[in-house]
Amino acid sequence: MAINNVVVFTCWWLTTRLMFQVMANENLEPLAVIVTPIHYRLTLLPVLEDDPRLCGHVWIDVKARAETNLIVLHASDLTIIKAIVLPVSSDANERGSQFKSEDGLMVENFCFAAAVYHDTIVDSSNIALDHHADGQKQLISILLKEVLKKGDYYRIGLLYSGNIYESNKGFFRATYEVGNKSDCCKRIIAATQLEAIHARRLFPCIDEPAQKATFQLMVGHHFTLKAINNMPLKSSARMATVDNWVWDTFDTTPVMSTYLLACVLTEFNHVEMIYHSISGKNVTVRLWTHQHRLGHLDFALNLIPKALNKLENYLGVPYSLPKLDVIALPGYEEGKAMENWGLIIHSEMNLLVDETTDDIDKSIVGATIVHELAHQWFGNLVSSTSWDDIWTNEGLTTLFESAILEQVASDLEYETVVLVFLQEVMRSDLLSTQFALSAPASSYPSVDEKFDVIAYAKGAAIFRMARSFVGEEAFQSAIRRYLNKYQYANANSTDLWNLINQEARRTHTISGRMNVARIMKTWTQQPGYPLVHVHRSKNGIIHISQRPFKNSDSPPKDNSTMAVSASWWVPISMTNGEDLRFSPKDRLPVAWLSPRKPSMELQGTIGNNTWVLVNPQAGNYYRVNYDRRNWDLLAEQLMRNHTVIPFITRSQLVDDAFVMGHAKIITYDIALQLIRYLTHTNDDVLIRRVAQSHIQFLEAIAANSIQNPDKKKMIKNMSSYITRERKSRMAKMSAGDPGRGDCDSGDHQCVNKALLLFRDFIDGTIHPGKDRSANSESWCAAVRHGSQPEWNFAWNMTSSYGDQTLPETRKMLKAMCCTTDSMHAKQLLTRVLHPNIKQGPKETLMIMQRLIKNPSVHQVAVTFILSNSVFLNKHFRNPSLMSELLTAIAKHSYSMEELEKVKAFVVNNSKELESGGVNRIMAAINNNMEWLELATDDSHTTVEY
């Protein structure tokens, strides 16, 4: 499942974990092994209007694993009407013909006539005596008349009713508009969301990823809707008792986990193509959305076959199903996507691309598409043995985002997405409250909390590190063996590490005394990461040591006596100014640090005036600190010719220096010297933004508390380095295109062009929907640097358009969040209260999150949100959204007073917030307080060599 991929460059602190434990209401304990499922025959009848409800029946063929008179299944919010257990044949063919029943007719009568169907033959063979539901534990127990015989086969039949949800879980529905303003134009779409443990809300089952089975779905619906499932449609027939309703039956799935079953009911149309698999088979690919947005699928339609081909060729395993449906779903949580096998569901923003989609958003769409395609192998074909190891699938699929996009869409800014994710997770992973990657899912308030930035970005980072130190050949070979060995089954991270270890030894990239599983467990079984110190002495010897990265991490001068409370197996890859090595093959380690040997010395072979660089291209998951002389040499290199050091490495150097400055490990003047080169180039917009986010943090701290004039002067100098007007060749090239400049950093040429563009909007010369600049920065700059006419145009445009989800409307709303005028911010915040503007929860969340992260109007946004929390809770209809807002406030507050105010609000309103949300908010508050205390403590000693 794709995490919410909204890239915000000004984000300083990232997703946090629990500050304290709260008992979860989910049952994550594996069921006792009584029966194992073989096949589910599921009949669903979702009624979407006029008393919405779900009616269903399921037959589950199982094999008995224990001799007992009790069968236990998962079920949540389901009312069991009738339970049947029948002995059946061990022969699959014979079993398929036993106890034939009219499942559709049975569910029709129950759902529309409240009649329970009885079959005398079935009833006479039934060995079920009674059943009992435990709602708190989400279980149903079936008491039997006789003891199950171990090794024998049985068929469990359950008639039940359930819910149609308004939020994204179980079988849910959402409304959308196809016209302008009339209520007659509202439509309903319905879909399933079963990951992580919501299959039990759809049908009784053994809802654990390791308990795989085959599935056949029959779904009933009004004839005006189309039903989509994991598999192709097998047959369709009219209902026997209800006019204008039909039953659609689909082919049987391969063996898979319960959470991958999917169904969508929609009036949408689709575009279609045939993908030619490396297996020689043709795969039908269909992409679905509103009729008037079919053209917005062109980007995905072009990318998907190319990405599938690259995945198949790299993995050596063809795509497994005969078709692939991909749908842009209104009402799906913003930024979300779900990898259901053969039926991938995206939020609209993660699939649709039009002329107004800027480069960064297009890169996120591309990354999300590839992520979900990679899941067809990692997660679907091979599934995790438990939710504890779900990071393995998410880490691998995130890793393949950049690897595939680099080959099939090199024009996208995929490097930006990779870097932002890496830098985000490295900040989040500093928290003392953070869990390890392999922490049990039961440690979290809910299993959905396990799908966090750590699972995705840290998981990808350590797989990237493993690939770097074993080499591409060993890594690819191990991945292929993994998929072939465990296809249609389950595996855990240790299974994969062992295969990588075997291939690394075969290719001689690790010694026989080393073990990949042992190496990687130091990264997965503890939170955080090391800070690697590199210090060159005058005699040329390079001293390298590791210790946990934490605030005020001052290493002792005597590395040989360093006490380490946590340590890792750390691969040391290096390059230097005399022998540039940045290619993938150059990332093989030249040395290792280990828990037993956390420090070492290398004999240097370069002069004292040549820089050294450890961890080129950020191939490994750690930060690096150098002696002052080496920092100066790196800064001098950037001033002479910054392109000698590749973009990814430059970005990581800058981010490392700022973060270590915040943590009082080094002095800020090092970061100042590293970004000085930005005054001479119009390149490196991302690096400029990375620096800008750190500088904004310092500026906010200075405005609230710092009285040190030297520090204020330093901050002013930093800001001038990233905002000074540049006269380079690239600046001249961008003069005709605001999208090529750096509006975000205040480039005057870029800003002037943006204002002229808005003047064309106002005059009617250009319609915003036809603006081909594809860069949201220019719109943002026009609002930020413009005056009342620009604001009035933006307000009228976003208020008068009938469809508030039009791409240009959303793009303009984002631009309006760039305002520095508090009155304009108040007007935008109160938009949700306006009686004549239809603003949905996802638009409200987007606006408020962006205003929270805008330092100029942050306090205005916070005051509005806290003062209108009762209304907002009703508006959102989902407590997790309010928790997201409060977490964003906690991360972006720059005063102790405001943080204390938010803390008091959370304590007083904890019942209205989700339990996991309360913990995230409190953890973010405490973490932010720690950073603020450190940042305002000028007496703190910093490390200087």
GROMACS .gro file of N, CA and C in nm, residues 102-192:
model
  273
  102GLU      N    1  -2.787  -2.260  -0.432
  102GLU     CA    2  -2.823  -2.137  -0.502
  102GLU      C    3  -2.785  -2.019  -0.412
  103ASP      N    4  -2.656  -1.987  -0.411
  103ASP     CA    5  -2.609  -1.884  -0.318
  103ASP      C    6  -2.671  -1.748  -0.347
  104GLY      N    7  -2.683  -1.714  -0.476
  104GLY     CA    8  -2.740  -1.585  -0.509
  104GLY      C    9  -2.883  -1.572  -0.463
  105LEU      N   10  -2.964  -1.673  -0.490
  105LEU     CA   11  -3.105  -1.671  -0.449
  105LEU      C   12  -3.116  -1.663  -0.297
  106MET      N   13  -3.029  -1.737  -0.227
  106MET     CA   14  -3.030  -1.736  -0.082
  106MET      C   15  -3.004  -1.595  -0.029
  107VAL      N   16  -2.904  -1.525  -0.086
  107VAL     CA   17  -2.870  -1.391  -0.038
  107VAL      C   18  -2.977  -1.290  -0.079
  108GLU      N   19  -3.035  -1.305  -0.201
  108GLU     CA   20  -3.145  -1.219  -0.244
  108GLU      C   21  -3.260  -1.224  -0.144
  109ASN      N   22  -3.305  -1.346  -0.113
  109ASN     CA   23  -3.419  -1.362  -0.023
  109ASN      C   24  -3.388  -1.303   0.115
  110PHE      N   25  -3.266  -1.323   0.160
  110PHE     CA   26  -3.230  -1.272   0.292
  110PHE      C   27  -3.223  -1.119   0.291
  111CYS      N   28  -3.165  -1.062   0.186
  111CYS     CA   29  -3.139  -0.918   0.184
  111CYS      C   30  -3.265  -0.837   0.155
  112PHE      N   31  -3.350  -0.885   0.065
  112PHE     CA   32  -3.465  -0.807   0.022
  112PHE      C   33  -3.598  -0.857   0.080
  113ALA      N   34  -3.598  -0.979   0.134
  113ALA     CA   35  -3.723  -1.032   0.189
  113ALA      C   36  -3.709  -1.083   0.331
  114ALA      N   37  -3.588  -1.069   0.388
  114ALA     CA   38  -3.562  -1.111   0.526
  114ALA      C   39  -3.597  -1.257   0.547
  115ALA      N   40  -3.579  -1.337   0.443
  115ALA     CA   41  -3.610  -1.480   0.451
  115ALA      C   42  -3.479  -1.559   0.453
  116VAL      N   43  -3.474  -1.659   0.539
  116VAL     CA   44  -3.356  -1.745   0.551
  116VAL      C   45  -3.384  -1.876   0.481
  117TYR      N   46  -3.305  -1.907   0.382
  117TYR     CA   47  -3.323  -2.025   0.298
  117TYR      C   48  -3.273  -2.150   0.371
  118HIS      N   49  -3.348  -2.260   0.361
  118HIS     CA   50  -3.309  -2.386   0.422
  118HIS      C   51  -3.301  -2.495   0.316
  119ASP      N   52  -3.196  -2.574   0.321
  119ASP     CA   53  -3.177  -2.687   0.230
  119ASP      C   54  -3.174  -2.813   0.316
  120THR      N   55  -3.268  -2.901   0.294
  120THR     CA   56  -3.280  -3.018   0.382
  120THR      C   57  -3.159  -3.108   0.374
  121ILE      N   58  -3.101  -3.122   0.256
  121ILE     CA   59  -2.983  -3.208   0.242
  121ILE      C   60  -2.865  -3.148   0.319
  122VAL      N   61  -2.846  -3.017   0.299
  122VAL     CA   62  -2.736  -2.949   0.369
  122VAL      C   63  -2.760  -2.952   0.519
  123ASP      N   64  -2.883  -2.921   0.560
  123ASP     CA   65  -2.912  -2.914   0.703
  123ASP      C   66  -2.892  -3.049   0.771
  124SER      N   67  -2.924  -3.157   0.701
  124SER     CA   68  -2.911  -3.289   0.761
  124SER      C   69  -2.764  -3.330   0.778
  125SER      N   70  -2.676  -3.272   0.698
  125SER     CA   71  -2.532  -3.305   0.707
  125SER      C   72  -2.455  -3.207   0.794
  126ASN      N   73  -2.523  -3.104   0.841
  126ASN     CA   74  -2.458  -2.998   0.918
  126ASN      C   75  -2.412  -3.049   1.055
  127ILE      N   76  -2.283  -3.028   1.086
  127ILE     CA   77  -2.233  -3.070   1.219
  127ILE      C   78  -2.212  -2.949   1.310
  128ALA      N   79  -2.255  -2.828   1.264
  128ALA     CA   80  -2.247  -2.711   1.352
  128ALA      C   81  -2.360  -2.715   1.453
  129LEU      N   82  -2.328  -2.688   1.578
  129LEU     CA   83  -2.427  -2.690   1.685
  129LEU      C   84  -2.472  -2.549   1.720
  130ASP      N   85  -2.378  -2.458   1.732
  130ASP     CA   86  -2.409  -2.320   1.771
  130ASP      C   87  -2.293  -2.230   1.730
  131HIS      N   88  -2.315  -2.101   1.732
  131HIS     CA   89  -2.207  -2.007   1.704
  131HIS      C   90  -2.217  -1.888   1.798
  132HIS      N   91  -2.102  -1.826   1.822
  132HIS     CA   92  -2.096  -1.713   1.914
  132HIS      C   93  -1.997  -1.610   1.861
  133ALA      N   94  -2.037  -1.482   1.862
  133ALA     CA   95  -1.951  -1.374   1.813
  133ALA      C   96  -1.894  -1.296   1.931
  134ASP      N   97  -1.766  -1.265   1.922
  134ASP     CA   98  -1.699  -1.181   2.021
  134ASP      C   99  -1.654  -1.055   1.948
  135GLY      N  100  -1.736  -0.948   1.959
  135GLY     CA  101  -1.708  -0.826   1.886
  135GLY      C  102  -1.579  -0.760   1.926
  136GLN      N  103  -1.543  -0.766   2.054
  136GLN     CA  104  -1.421  -0.701   2.100
  136GLN      C  105  -1.297  -0.767   2.042
  137LYS      N  106  -1.297  -0.898   2.037
  137LYS     CA  107  -1.183  -0.971   1.981
  137LYS      C  108  -1.195  -0.994   1.831
  138GLN      N  109  -1.307  -0.954   1.773
  138GLN     CA  110  -1.331  -0.968   1.629
  138GLN      C  111  -1.324  -1.115   1.587
  139LEU      N  112  -1.393  -1.199   1.661
  139LEU     CA  113  -1.391  -1.343   1.636
  139LEU      C  114  -1.532  -1.398   1.634
  140ILE      N  115  -1.547  -1.509   1.561
  140ILE     CA  116  -1.668  -1.589   1.568
  140ILE      C  117  -1.627  -1.732   1.595
  141SER      N  118  -1.692  -1.796   1.692
  141SER     CA  119  -1.663  -1.936   1.728
  141SER      C  120  -1.782  -2.022   1.690
  142ILE      N  121  -1.753  -2.133   1.624
  142ILE     CA  122  -1.858  -2.227   1.583
  142ILE      C  123  -1.839  -2.356   1.662
  143LEU      N  124  -1.936  -2.388   1.745
  143LEU     CA  125  -1.933  -2.510   1.824
  143LEU      C  126  -1.989  -2.625   1.741
  144LEU      N  127  -1.919  -2.739   1.742
  144LEU     CA  128  -1.956  -2.852   1.657
  144LEU      C  129  -2.019  -2.966   1.737
  145LYS      N  130  -2.099  -3.045   1.668
  145LYS     CA  131  -2.160  -3.162   1.730
  145LYS      C  132  -2.059  -3.275   1.748
  146GLU      N  133  -1.956  -3.272   1.667
  146GLU     CA  134  -1.856  -3.378   1.673
  146GLU      C  135  -1.717  -3.319   1.654
  147VAL      N  136  -1.616  -3.393   1.689
  147VAL     CA  137  -1.478  -3.346   1.681
  147VAL      C  138  -1.429  -3.356   1.537
  148LEU      N  139  -1.358  -3.251   1.493
  148LEU     CA  140  -1.297  -3.255   1.361
  148LEU      C  141  -1.192  -3.366   1.356
  149LYS      N  142  -1.181  -3.427   1.241
  149LYS     CA  143  -1.078  -3.528   1.221
  149LYS      C  144  -0.959  -3.465   1.152
  150LYS      N  145  -0.845  -3.470   1.218
  150LYS     CA  146  -0.725  -3.408   1.165
  150LYS      C  147  -0.693  -3.463   1.026
  151GLY      N  148  -0.672  -3.373   0.931
  151GLY     CA  149  -0.641  -3.412   0.794
  151GLY      C  150  -0.763  -3.421   0.704
  152ASP      N  151  -0.882  -3.422   0.763
  152ASP     CA  152  -1.004  -3.427   0.683
  152ASP      C  153  -1.042  -3.287   0.634
  153TYR      N  154  -1.133  -3.285   0.535
  153TYR     CA  155  -1.175  -3.159   0.475
  153TYR      C  156  -1.319  -3.128   0.514
  154TYR      N  157  -1.346  -2.998   0.529
  154TYR     CA  158  -1.478  -2.952   0.569
  154TYR      C  159  -1.514  -2.825   0.492
  155ARG      N  160  -1.644  -2.799   0.486
  155ARG     CA  161  -1.693  -2.676   0.423
  155ARG      C  162  -1.776  -2.599   0.525
  156ILE      N  163  -1.730  -2.475   0.552
  156ILE     CA  164  -1.800  -2.388   0.646
  156ILE      C  165  -1.888  -2.293   0.566
  157GLY      N  166  -2.016  -2.284   0.601
  157GLY     CA  167  -2.108  -2.192   0.535
  157GLY      C  168  -2.163  -2.092   0.633
  158LEU      N  169  -2.161  -1.964   0.596
  158LEU     CA  170  -2.206  -1.859   0.686
  158LEU      C  171  -2.290  -1.757   0.609
  159LEU      N  172  -2.413  -1.737   0.655
  159LEU     CA  173  -2.500  -1.632   0.603
  159LEU      C  174  -2.493  -1.516   0.702
  160TYR      N  175  -2.476  -1.394   0.650
  160TYR     CA  176  -2.449  -1.284   0.744
  160TYR      C  177  -2.491  -1.151   0.683
  161SER      N  178  -2.494  -1.050   0.769
  161SER     CA  179  -2.514  -0.911   0.724
  161SER      C  180  -2.401  -0.826   0.780
  162GLY      N  181  -2.373  -0.716   0.712
  162GLY     CA  182  -2.265  -0.627   0.756
  162GLY      C  183  -2.294  -0.484   0.717
  163ASN      N  184  -2.191  -0.403   0.718
  163ASN     CA  185  -2.206  -0.259   0.698
  163ASN      C  186  -2.145  -0.213   0.566
  164ILE      N  187  -2.203  -0.106   0.513
  164ILE     CA  188  -2.141  -0.028   0.408
  164ILE      C  189  -2.081   0.095   0.477
  165TYR      N  190  -1.951   0.109   0.472
  165TYR     CA  191  -1.883   0.213   0.548
  165TYR      C  192  -1.871   0.342   0.467
  166GLU      N  193  -1.856   0.452   0.540
  166GLU     CA  194  -1.834   0.582   0.478
  166GLU      C  195  -1.684   0.613   0.470
  167SER      N  196  -1.603   0.550   0.555
  167SER     CA  197  -1.458   0.567   0.551
  167SER      C  198  -1.396   0.449   0.477
  168ASN      N  199  -1.267   0.460   0.446
  168ASN     CA  200  -1.201   0.362   0.359
  168ASN      C  201  -1.166   0.234   0.433
  169LYS      N  202  -1.265   0.151   0.462
  169LYS     CA  203  -1.242   0.021   0.522
  169LYS      C  204  -1.357  -0.070   0.486
  170GLY      N  205  -1.329  -0.201   0.480
  170GLY     CA  206  -1.432  -0.296   0.443
  170GLY      C  207  -1.489  -0.262   0.306
  171PHE      N  208  -1.622  -0.274   0.293
  171PHE     CA  209  -1.691  -0.230   0.172
  171PHE      C  210  -1.742  -0.089   0.199
  172PHE      N  211  -1.691   0.010   0.130
  172PHE     CA  212  -1.726   0.148   0.157
  172PHE      C  213  -1.781   0.215   0.032
  173ARG      N  214  -1.851   0.324   0.053
  173ARG     CA  215  -1.905   0.400  -0.060
  173ARG      C  216  -1.858   0.544  -0.051
  174ALA      N  217  -1.858   0.612  -0.163
  174ALA     CA  218  -1.823   0.753  -0.170
  174ALA      C  219  -1.910   0.819  -0.275
  175THR      N  220  -1.938   0.946  -0.257
  175THR     CA  221  -2.016   1.021  -0.355
  175THR      C  222  -1.925   1.114  -0.433
  176TYR      N  223  -1.964   1.142  -0.554
  176TYR     CA  224  -1.892   1.237  -0.638
  176TYR      C  225  -1.992   1.303  -0.731
  177GLU      N  226  -1.953   1.413  -0.790
  177GLU     CA  227  -2.042   1.488  -0.879
  177GLU      C  228  -1.994   1.476  -1.022
  178VAL      N  229  -2.091   1.460  -1.113
  178VAL     CA  230  -2.056   1.453  -1.255
  178VAL      C  231  -2.101   1.577  -1.329
  179GLY      N  232  -2.179   1.662  -1.263
  179GLY     CA  233  -2.223   1.786  -1.326
  179GLY      C  234  -2.165   1.906  -1.256
  180ASN      N  235  -2.242   2.013  -1.249
  180ASN     CA  236  -2.191   2.134  -1.190
  180ASN      C  237  -2.243   2.157  -1.049
  181LYS      N  238  -2.371   2.184  -1.033
  181LYS     CA  239  -2.419   2.225  -0.902
  181LYS      C  240  -2.541   2.148  -0.854
  182SER      N  241  -2.613   2.086  -0.942
  182SER     CA  242  -2.739   2.024  -0.903
  182SER      C  243  -2.717   1.894  -0.828
  183ASP      N  244  -2.803   1.869  -0.730
  183ASP     CA  245  -2.795   1.744  -0.654
  183ASP      C  246  -2.823   1.625  -0.743
  184CYS      N  247  -2.890   1.646  -0.853
  184CYS     CA  248  -2.922   1.534  -0.942
  184CYS      C  249  -2.797   1.472  -1.002
  185CYS      N  250  -2.686   1.549  -0.992
  185CYS     CA  251  -2.565   1.500  -1.058
  185CYS      C  252  -2.473   1.423  -0.965
  186LYS      N  253  -2.516   1.396  -0.843
  186LYS     CA  254  -2.434   1.318  -0.752
  186LYS      C  255  -2.441   1.170  -0.788
  187ARG      N  256  -2.329   1.104  -0.776
  187ARG     CA  257  -2.321   0.961  -0.803
  187ARG      C  258  -2.253   0.891  -0.687
  188ILE      N  259  -2.276   0.762  -0.679
  188ILE     CA  260  -2.214   0.681  -0.573
  188ILE      C  261  -2.121   0.579  -0.638
  189ILE      N  262  -2.005   0.567  -0.580
  189ILE     CA  263  -1.911   0.462  -0.619
  189ILE      C  264  -1.880   0.382  -0.494
  190ALA      N  265  -1.859   0.253  -0.507
  190ALA     CA  266  -1.832   0.168  -0.391
  190ALA      C  267  -1.711   0.080  -0.421
  191ALA      N  268  -1.634   0.052  -0.316
  191ALA     CA  269  -1.513  -0.029  -0.334
  191ALA      C  270  -1.476  -0.094  -0.202
  192THR      N  271  -1.382  -0.184  -0.208
  192THR     CA  272  -1.333  -0.251  -0.088
  192THR      C  273  -1.194  -0.198  -0.053
   0.00000   0.00000   0.00000
